[in-house]
Tab-separated table of C-alpha atoms in Angstrom:
chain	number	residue	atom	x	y	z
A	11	UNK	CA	-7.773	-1.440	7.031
A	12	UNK	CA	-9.145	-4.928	5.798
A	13	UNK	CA	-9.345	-7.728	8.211
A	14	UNK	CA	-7.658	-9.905	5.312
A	15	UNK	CA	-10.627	-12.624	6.373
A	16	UNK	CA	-12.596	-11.613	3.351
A	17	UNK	CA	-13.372	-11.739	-0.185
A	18	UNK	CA	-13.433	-7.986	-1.803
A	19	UNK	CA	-15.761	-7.638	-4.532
A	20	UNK	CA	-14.486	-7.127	-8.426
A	21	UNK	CA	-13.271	-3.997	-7.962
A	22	UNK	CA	-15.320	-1.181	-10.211
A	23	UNK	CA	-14.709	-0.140	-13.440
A	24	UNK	CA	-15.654	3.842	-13.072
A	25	UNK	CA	-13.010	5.857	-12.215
A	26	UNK	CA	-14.908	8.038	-9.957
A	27	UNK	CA	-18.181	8.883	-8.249
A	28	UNK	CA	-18.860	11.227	-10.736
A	29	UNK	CA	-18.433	8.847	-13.662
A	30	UNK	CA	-20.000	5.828	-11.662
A	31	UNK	CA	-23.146	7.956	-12.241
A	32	UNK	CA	-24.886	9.402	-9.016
A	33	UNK	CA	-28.524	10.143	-8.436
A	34	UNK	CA	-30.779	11.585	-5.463
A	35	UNK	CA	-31.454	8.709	-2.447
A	36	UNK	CA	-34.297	8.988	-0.196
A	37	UNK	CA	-36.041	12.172	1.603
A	38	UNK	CA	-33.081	13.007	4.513
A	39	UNK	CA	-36.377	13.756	7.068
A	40	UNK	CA	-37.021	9.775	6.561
A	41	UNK	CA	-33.939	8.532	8.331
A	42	UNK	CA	-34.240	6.929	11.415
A	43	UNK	CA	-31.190	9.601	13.365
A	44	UNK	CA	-30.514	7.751	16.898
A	45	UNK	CA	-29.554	10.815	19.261
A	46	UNK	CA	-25.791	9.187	20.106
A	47	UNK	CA	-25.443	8.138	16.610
A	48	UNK	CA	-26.201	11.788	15.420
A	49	UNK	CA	-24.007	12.972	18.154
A	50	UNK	CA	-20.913	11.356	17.282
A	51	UNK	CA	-21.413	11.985	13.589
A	52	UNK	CA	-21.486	15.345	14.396
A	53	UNK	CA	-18.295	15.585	16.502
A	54	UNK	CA	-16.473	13.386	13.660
A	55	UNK	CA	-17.822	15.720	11.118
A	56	UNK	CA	-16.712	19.023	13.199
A	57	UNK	CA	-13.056	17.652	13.337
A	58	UNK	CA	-13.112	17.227	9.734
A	59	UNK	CA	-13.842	20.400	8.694
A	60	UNK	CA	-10.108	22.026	9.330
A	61	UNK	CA	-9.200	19.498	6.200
A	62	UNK	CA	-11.981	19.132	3.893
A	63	UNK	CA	-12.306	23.010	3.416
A	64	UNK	CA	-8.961	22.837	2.020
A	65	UNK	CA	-8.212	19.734	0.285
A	66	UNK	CA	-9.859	18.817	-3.622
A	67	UNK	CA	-12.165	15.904	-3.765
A	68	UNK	CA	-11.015	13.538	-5.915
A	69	UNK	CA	-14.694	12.019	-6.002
A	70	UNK	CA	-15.964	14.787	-8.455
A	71	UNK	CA	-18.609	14.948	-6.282
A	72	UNK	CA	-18.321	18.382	-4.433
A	73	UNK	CA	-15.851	21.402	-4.485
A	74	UNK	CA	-14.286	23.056	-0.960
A	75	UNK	CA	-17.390	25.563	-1.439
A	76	UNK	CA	-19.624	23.053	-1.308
A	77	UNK	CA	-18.800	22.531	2.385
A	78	UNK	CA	-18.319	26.139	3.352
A	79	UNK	CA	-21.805	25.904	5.008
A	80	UNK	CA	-21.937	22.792	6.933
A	81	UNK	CA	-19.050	23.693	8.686
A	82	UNK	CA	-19.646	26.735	9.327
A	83	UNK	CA	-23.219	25.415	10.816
A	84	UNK	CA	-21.182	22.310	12.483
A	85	UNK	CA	-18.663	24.904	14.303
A	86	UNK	CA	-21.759	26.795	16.111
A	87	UNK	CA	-24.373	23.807	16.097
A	88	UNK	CA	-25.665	23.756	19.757
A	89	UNK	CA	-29.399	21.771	19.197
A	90	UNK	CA	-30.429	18.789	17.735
A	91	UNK	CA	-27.779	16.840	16.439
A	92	UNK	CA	-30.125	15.093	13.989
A	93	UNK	CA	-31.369	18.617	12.659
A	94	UNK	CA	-27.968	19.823	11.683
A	95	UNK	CA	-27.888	16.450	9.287
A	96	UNK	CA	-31.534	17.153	7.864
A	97	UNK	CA	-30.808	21.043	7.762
A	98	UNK	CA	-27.782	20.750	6.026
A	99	UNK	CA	-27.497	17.762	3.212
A	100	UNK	CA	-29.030	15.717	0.912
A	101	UNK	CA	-28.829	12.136	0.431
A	102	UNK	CA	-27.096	10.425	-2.812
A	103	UNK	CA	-26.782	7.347	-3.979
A	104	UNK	CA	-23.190	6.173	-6.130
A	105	UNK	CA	-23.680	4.013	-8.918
A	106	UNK	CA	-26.116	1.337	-7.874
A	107	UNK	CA	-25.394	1.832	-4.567
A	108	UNK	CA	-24.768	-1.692	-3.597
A	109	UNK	CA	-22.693	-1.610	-0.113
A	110	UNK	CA	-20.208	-4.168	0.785
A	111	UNK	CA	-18.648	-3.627	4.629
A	112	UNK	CA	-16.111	-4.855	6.686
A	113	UNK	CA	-14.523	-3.777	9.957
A	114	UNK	CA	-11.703	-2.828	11.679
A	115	UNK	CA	-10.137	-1.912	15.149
A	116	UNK	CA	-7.576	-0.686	16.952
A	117	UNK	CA	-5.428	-3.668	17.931
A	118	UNK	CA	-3.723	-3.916	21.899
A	119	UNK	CA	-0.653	-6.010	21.110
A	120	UNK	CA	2.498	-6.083	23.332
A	121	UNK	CA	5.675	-4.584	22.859
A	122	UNK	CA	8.316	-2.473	23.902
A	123	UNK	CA	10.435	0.177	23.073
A	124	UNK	CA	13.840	-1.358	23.579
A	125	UNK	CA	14.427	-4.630	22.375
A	126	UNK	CA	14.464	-7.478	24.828
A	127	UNK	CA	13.614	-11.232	24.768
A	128	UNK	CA	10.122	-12.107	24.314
A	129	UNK	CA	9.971	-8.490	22.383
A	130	UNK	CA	12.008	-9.261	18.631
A	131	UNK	CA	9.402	-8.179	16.370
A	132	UNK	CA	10.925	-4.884	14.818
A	133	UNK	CA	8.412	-1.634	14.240
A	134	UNK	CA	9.902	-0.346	11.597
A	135	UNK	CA	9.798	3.828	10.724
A	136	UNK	CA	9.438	5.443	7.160
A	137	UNK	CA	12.289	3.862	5.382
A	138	UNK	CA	14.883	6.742	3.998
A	139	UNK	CA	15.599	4.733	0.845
A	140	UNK	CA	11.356	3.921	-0.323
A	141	UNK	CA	10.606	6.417	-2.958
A	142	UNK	CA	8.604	6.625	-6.432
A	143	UNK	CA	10.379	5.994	-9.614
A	144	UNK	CA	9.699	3.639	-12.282
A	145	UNK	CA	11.741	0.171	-13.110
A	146	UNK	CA	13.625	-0.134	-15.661
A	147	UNK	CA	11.269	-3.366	-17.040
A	148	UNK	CA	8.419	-0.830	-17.450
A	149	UNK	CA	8.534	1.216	-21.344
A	150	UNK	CA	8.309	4.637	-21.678
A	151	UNK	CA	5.461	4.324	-23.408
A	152	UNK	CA	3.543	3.120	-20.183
A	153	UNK	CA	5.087	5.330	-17.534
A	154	UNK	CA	1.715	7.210	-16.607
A	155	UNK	CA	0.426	8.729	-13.646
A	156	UNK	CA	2.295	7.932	-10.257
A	157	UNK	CA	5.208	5.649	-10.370
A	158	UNK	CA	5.453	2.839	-7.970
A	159	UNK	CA	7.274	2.646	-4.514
A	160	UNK	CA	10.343	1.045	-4.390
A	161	UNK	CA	14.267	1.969	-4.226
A	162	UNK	CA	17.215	2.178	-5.929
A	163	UNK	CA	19.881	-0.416	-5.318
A	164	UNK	CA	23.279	-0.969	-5.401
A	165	UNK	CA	23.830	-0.652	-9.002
A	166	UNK	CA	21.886	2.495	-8.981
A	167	UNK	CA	19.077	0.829	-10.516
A	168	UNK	CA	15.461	1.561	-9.510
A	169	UNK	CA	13.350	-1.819	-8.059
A	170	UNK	CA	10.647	-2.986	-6.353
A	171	UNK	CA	10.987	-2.515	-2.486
A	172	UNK	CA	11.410	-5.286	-0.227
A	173	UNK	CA	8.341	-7.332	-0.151
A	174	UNK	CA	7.223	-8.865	3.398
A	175	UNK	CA	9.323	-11.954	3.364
A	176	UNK	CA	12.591	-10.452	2.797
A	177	UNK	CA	11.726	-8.174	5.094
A	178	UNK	CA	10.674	-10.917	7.980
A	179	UNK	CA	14.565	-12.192	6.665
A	180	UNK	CA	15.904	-9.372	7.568
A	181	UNK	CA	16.082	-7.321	4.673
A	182	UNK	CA	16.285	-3.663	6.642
A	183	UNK	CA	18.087	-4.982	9.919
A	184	UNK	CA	20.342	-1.927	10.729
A	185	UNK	CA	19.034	-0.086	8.188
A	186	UNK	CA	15.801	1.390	8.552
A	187	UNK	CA	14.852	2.965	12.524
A	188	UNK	CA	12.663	0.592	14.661
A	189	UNK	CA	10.671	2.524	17.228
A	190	UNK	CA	9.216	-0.306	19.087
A	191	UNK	CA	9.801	-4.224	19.108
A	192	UNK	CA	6.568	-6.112	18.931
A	193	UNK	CA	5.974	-9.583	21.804
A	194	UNK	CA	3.456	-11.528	18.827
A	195	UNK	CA	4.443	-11.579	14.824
A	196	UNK	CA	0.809	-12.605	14.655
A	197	UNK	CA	-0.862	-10.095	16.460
A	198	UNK	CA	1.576	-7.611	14.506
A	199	UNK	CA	0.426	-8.932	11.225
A	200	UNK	CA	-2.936	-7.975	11.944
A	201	UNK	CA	-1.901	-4.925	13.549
A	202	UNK	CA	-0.377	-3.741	10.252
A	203	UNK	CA	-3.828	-4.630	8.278
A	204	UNK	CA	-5.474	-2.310	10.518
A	205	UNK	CA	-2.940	0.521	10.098
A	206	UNK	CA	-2.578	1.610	13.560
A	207	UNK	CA	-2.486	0.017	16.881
A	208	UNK	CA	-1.193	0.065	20.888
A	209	UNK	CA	1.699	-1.022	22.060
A	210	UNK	CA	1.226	-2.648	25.964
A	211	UNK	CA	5.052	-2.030	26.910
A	212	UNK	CA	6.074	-3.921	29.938
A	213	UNK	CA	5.455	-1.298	32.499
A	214	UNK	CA	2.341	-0.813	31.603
A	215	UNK	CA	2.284	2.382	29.752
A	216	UNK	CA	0.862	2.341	26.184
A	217	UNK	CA	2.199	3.391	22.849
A	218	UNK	CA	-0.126	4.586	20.282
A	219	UNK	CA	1.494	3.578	16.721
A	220	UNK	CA	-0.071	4.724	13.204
A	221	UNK	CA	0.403	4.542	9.753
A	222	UNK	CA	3.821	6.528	8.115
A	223	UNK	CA	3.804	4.527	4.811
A	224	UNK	CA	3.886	0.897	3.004
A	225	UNK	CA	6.340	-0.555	0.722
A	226	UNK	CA	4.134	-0.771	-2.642
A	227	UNK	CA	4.233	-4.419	-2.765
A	228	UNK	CA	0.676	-6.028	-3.444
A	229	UNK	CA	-1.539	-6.274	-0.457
A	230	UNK	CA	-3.469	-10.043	-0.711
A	231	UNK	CA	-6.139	-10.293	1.856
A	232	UNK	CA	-4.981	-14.232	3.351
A	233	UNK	CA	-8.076	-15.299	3.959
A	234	UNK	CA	-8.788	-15.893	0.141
A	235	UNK	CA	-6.231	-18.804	-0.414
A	236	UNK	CA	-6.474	-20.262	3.205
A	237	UNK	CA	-9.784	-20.725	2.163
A	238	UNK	CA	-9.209	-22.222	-1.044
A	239	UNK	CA	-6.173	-24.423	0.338
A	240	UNK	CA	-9.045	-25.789	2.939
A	241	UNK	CA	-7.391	-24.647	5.772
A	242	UNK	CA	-10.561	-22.430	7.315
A	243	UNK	CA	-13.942	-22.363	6.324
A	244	UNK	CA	-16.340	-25.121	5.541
A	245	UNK	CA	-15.500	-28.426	7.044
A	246	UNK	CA	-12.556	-27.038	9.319
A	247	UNK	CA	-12.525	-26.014	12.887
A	248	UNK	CA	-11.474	-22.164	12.041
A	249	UNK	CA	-14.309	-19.651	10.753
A	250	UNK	CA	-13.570	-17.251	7.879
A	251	UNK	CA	-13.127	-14.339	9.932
A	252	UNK	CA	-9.975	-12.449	11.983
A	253	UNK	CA	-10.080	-14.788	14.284
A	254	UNK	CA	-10.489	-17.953	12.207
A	255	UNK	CA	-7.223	-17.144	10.665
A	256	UNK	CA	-5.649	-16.291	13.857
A	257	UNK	CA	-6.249	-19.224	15.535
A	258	UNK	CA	-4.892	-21.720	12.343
A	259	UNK	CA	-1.795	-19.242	11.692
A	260	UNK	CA	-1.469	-20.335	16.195
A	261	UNK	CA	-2.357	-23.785	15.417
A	262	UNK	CA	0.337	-24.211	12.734
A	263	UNK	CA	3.373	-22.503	13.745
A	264	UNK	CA	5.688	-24.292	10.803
A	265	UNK	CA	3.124	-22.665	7.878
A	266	UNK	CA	2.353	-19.069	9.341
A	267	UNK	CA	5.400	-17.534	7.978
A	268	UNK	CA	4.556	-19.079	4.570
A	269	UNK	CA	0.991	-18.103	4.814
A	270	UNK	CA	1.583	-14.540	5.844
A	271	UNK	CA	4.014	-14.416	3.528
A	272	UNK	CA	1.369	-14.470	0.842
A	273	UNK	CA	0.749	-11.211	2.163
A	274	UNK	CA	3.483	-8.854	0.386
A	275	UNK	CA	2.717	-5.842	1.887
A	276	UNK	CA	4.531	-4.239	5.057
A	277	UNK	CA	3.609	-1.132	6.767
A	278	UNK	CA	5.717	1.200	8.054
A	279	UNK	CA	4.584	3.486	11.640
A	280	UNK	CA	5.138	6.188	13.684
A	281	UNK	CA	4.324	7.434	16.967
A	282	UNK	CA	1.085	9.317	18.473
A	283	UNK	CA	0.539	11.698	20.166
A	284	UNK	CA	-3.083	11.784	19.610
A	285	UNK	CA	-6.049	10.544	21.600
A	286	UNK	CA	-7.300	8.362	18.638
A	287	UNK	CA	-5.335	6.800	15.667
A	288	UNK	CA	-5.244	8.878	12.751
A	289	UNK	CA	-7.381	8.367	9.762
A	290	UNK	CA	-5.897	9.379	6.216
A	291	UNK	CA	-7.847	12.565	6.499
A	292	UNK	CA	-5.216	12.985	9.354
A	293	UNK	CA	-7.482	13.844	12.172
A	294	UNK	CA	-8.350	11.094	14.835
A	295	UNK	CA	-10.891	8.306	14.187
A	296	UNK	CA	-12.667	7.219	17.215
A	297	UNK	CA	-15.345	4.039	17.884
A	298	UNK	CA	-18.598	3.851	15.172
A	299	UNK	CA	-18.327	6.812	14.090
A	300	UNK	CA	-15.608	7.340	11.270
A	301	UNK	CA	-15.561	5.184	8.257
A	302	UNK	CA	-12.331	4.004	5.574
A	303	UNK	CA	-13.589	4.611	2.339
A	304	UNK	CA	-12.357	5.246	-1.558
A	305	UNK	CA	-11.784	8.630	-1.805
A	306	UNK	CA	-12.690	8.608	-5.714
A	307	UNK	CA	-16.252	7.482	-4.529
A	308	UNK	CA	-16.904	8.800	-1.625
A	309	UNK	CA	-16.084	12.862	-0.215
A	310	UNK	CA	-13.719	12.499	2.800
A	311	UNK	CA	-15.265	14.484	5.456
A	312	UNK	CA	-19.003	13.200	3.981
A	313	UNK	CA	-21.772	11.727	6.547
A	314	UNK	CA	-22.095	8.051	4.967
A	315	UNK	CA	-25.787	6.153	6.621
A	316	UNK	CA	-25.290	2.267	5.720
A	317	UNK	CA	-28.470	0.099	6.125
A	318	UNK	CA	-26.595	-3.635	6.512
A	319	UNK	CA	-27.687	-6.941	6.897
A	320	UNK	CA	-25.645	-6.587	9.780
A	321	UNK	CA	-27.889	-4.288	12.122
A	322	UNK	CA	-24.818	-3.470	14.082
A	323	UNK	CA	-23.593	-1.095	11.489
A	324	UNK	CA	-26.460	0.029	10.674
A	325	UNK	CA	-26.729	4.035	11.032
A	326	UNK	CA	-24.641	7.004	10.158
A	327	UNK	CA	-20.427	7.420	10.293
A	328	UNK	CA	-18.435	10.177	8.645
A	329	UNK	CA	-15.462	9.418	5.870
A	330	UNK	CA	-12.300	10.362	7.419
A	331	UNK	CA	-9.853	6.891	6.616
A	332	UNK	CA	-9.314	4.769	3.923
A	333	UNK	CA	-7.411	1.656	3.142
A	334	UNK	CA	-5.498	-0.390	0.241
A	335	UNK	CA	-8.256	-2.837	0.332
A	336	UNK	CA	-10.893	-0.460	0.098
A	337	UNK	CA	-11.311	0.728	-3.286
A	338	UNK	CA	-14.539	1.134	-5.489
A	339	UNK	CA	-17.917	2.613	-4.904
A	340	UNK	CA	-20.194	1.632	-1.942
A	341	UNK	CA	-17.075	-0.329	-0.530
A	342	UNK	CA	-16.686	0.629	3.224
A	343	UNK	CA	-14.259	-0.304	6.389
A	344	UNK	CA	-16.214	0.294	10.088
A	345	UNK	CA	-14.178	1.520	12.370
A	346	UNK	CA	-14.807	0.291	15.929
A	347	UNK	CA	-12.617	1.874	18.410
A	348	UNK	CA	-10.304	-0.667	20.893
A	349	UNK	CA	-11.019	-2.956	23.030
A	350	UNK	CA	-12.059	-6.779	23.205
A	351	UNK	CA	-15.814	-5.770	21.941
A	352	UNK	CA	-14.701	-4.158	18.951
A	353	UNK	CA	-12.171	-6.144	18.590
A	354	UNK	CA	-15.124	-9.544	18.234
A	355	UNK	CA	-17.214	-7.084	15.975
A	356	UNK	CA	-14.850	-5.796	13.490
A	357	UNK	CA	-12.845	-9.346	13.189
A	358	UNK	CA	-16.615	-10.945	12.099
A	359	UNK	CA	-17.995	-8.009	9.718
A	360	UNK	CA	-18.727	-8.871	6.594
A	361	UNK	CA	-21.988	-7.393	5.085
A	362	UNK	CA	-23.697	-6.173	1.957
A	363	UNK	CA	-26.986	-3.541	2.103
A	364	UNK	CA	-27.101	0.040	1.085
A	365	UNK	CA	-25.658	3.055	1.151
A	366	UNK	CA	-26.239	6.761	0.420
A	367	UNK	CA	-23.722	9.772	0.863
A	368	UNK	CA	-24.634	12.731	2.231
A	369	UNK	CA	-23.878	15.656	0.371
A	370	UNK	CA	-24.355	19.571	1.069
A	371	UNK	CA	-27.736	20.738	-0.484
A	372	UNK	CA	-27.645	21.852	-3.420
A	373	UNK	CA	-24.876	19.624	-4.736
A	374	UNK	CA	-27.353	17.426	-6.850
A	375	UNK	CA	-28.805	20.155	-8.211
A	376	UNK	CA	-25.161	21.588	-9.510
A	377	UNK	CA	-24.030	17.759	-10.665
A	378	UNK	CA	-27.005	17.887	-13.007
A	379	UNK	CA	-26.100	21.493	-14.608
């Protein structure tokens, strides 16, 4: 859910919250709670609930029991929004608790449903052929834990899937469903680093699109070597942010393909039905409320407050997304909702401050056992 405009930091060597060490952050009752901001956290928590009570956190954080409380407070919780936060968690800080955010929306692109000129750029479904196996290159002694995406080919050997340039060649024409030809292959490019999007078809109507799976190949956020080619930043007329990039990769028609290129990841979509795109905690994410995080580091379901340089994302969200560019403690994607607004907002974020997790009470005390 990465913009692709900015620098991630090194990513962290714990493999969890739990082993990232965590210890107890600030009184809850000092918080600043804004009455909307409390609101919508509390909605956005409330819709989590139906997943978190059943799923294991991979965070080591908290069990399902742990949130048997809160929710069942959330699902009757008819006062003070800010009450149910200081009534019902603690506040915890992971590792140093260091905070590094970006942002991201949910992208208005054209396209259609049939193909037609001015519409060519395919939407590809779930692939029937991308599954998890392990390549022949790789020992035995090393095949651990998950093995990678890919397929098996003609010679029924298992590869790497197509990476993004075969697949702007062509690689899965006739092969692989489309559900919806995009109008912009730049606007789709960034529609793809945000994970879902809308389709404007031509009669107006709107198709909501979101996230079915990737091919496995390595995501590279572009901004990185644009900026080290020279081609945005310092001394250049394009910004390092969403729209810096967008409006060189416009600029320079005969390098985009090369430059997005770089980029080796493709995602695959499907269609909504929803009122919001889906987050990975599969419920809908709506406008400054939800957050992407790691799920190693962070609870999914958890109340995260972030206290930026940024002031404008400042204030409390709730875990429900992640994203392949979002991985290691107190590493967080804003989600803004649609729209040109959040659109300008998420395209410039870029901030470090501080962050503390929100955990049920008595969690702490149980960690330290």
């Amino acid at each position: 859910m990465d913009t692709g405009a900015v620098e991630q930091p090194p990513a962290e060597v714990a493999d969890n919250a739990a082993s990232a060490g965590v210890r107890p952050g600030p009184p809850i009752e000092s918080f600043p709670f804004l009455q909307a901001d409390a609101e919508g956290a509390l909605a956005a928590f409330r819709r989590s609930c139906d997943k978190i009570l059943y799923r294991d956190d991979t965070s080591g954080l908290t069990t399902r029991l742990d949130w048997q409380g809160p929710c069942l407070a959330a699902s009757n919780w008819s006062s003070d929004p800010a009450l149910f936060f200081t009534s019902q968690f603690e506040t915890a800080i992971v590792g140093e608790g260091e905070a590094f955010a970006t942002g991201y929306f949910e992208p208005e692109i054209l396209g259609s449903r049939t193909k037609a000129p001015g519409y060519e750029v395919p939407v590809y479904a779930l692939p029937s052929d991308l599954e998890r196996g392990w390549p022949a290159e790789i020992a035995e002694s090393e095949r651990t834990g998950r093995p990678p995406l890919g397929r098996y080919n003609e010679d029924g050997e298992f590869v790497r899937y197509y990476e993004r340039s075969e697949i702007v060649a062509g690689a899965l024409d006739g092969k692989v469903p489309t559900i919806a030809w995009a109008a912009d292959p730049v606007e789709f490019f960034f529609l793809q680093i945000q994970g879902s999007g809308l389709l404007r078809q031509p009669d107006g109507s709107v198709m909501r699109i979101g996230y079915a799976g990737q091919n496995g190949r390595e995501y590279v956020a572009i901004g990185r070597p644009m900026r080290e080619q020279g081609l945005i930043g310092d001394g250049t007329q394009y910004p390092t942010s969403m729209q810096g990039l967008m409006g060189w990769l416009r600029d320079n028609p005969d390098r985009a393909d090369e430059i997005m290129n770089l980029n080796k990841s493709w995602i695959f979509f499907r269609e909504l039905d929803t009122d919001g795109p889906l987050g990975s905690l599969e419920v809908p994410v709506y406008g400054r409320d939800s957050i992407a995080v790691d799920p190693k580091f962070v609870p999914y379901g958890a109340p995260v407050w972030l206290d930026m340089e940024s002031d404008v994302a400042d204030g409390l969200w709730v875990a429900q997304d992640t994203g392949g560019a979002i991985k290691g403690a107190n590493r967080f994607d804003t989600f803004w909702g649609n729209g040109a607004q959040a659109r300008e907002i998420a395209g410039g974020m870029s901030s470090s401050g501080t962050a503390y997790i929100f955990l049920p009470k008595g969690t702490l005390a149980r960690l330290k056992r």
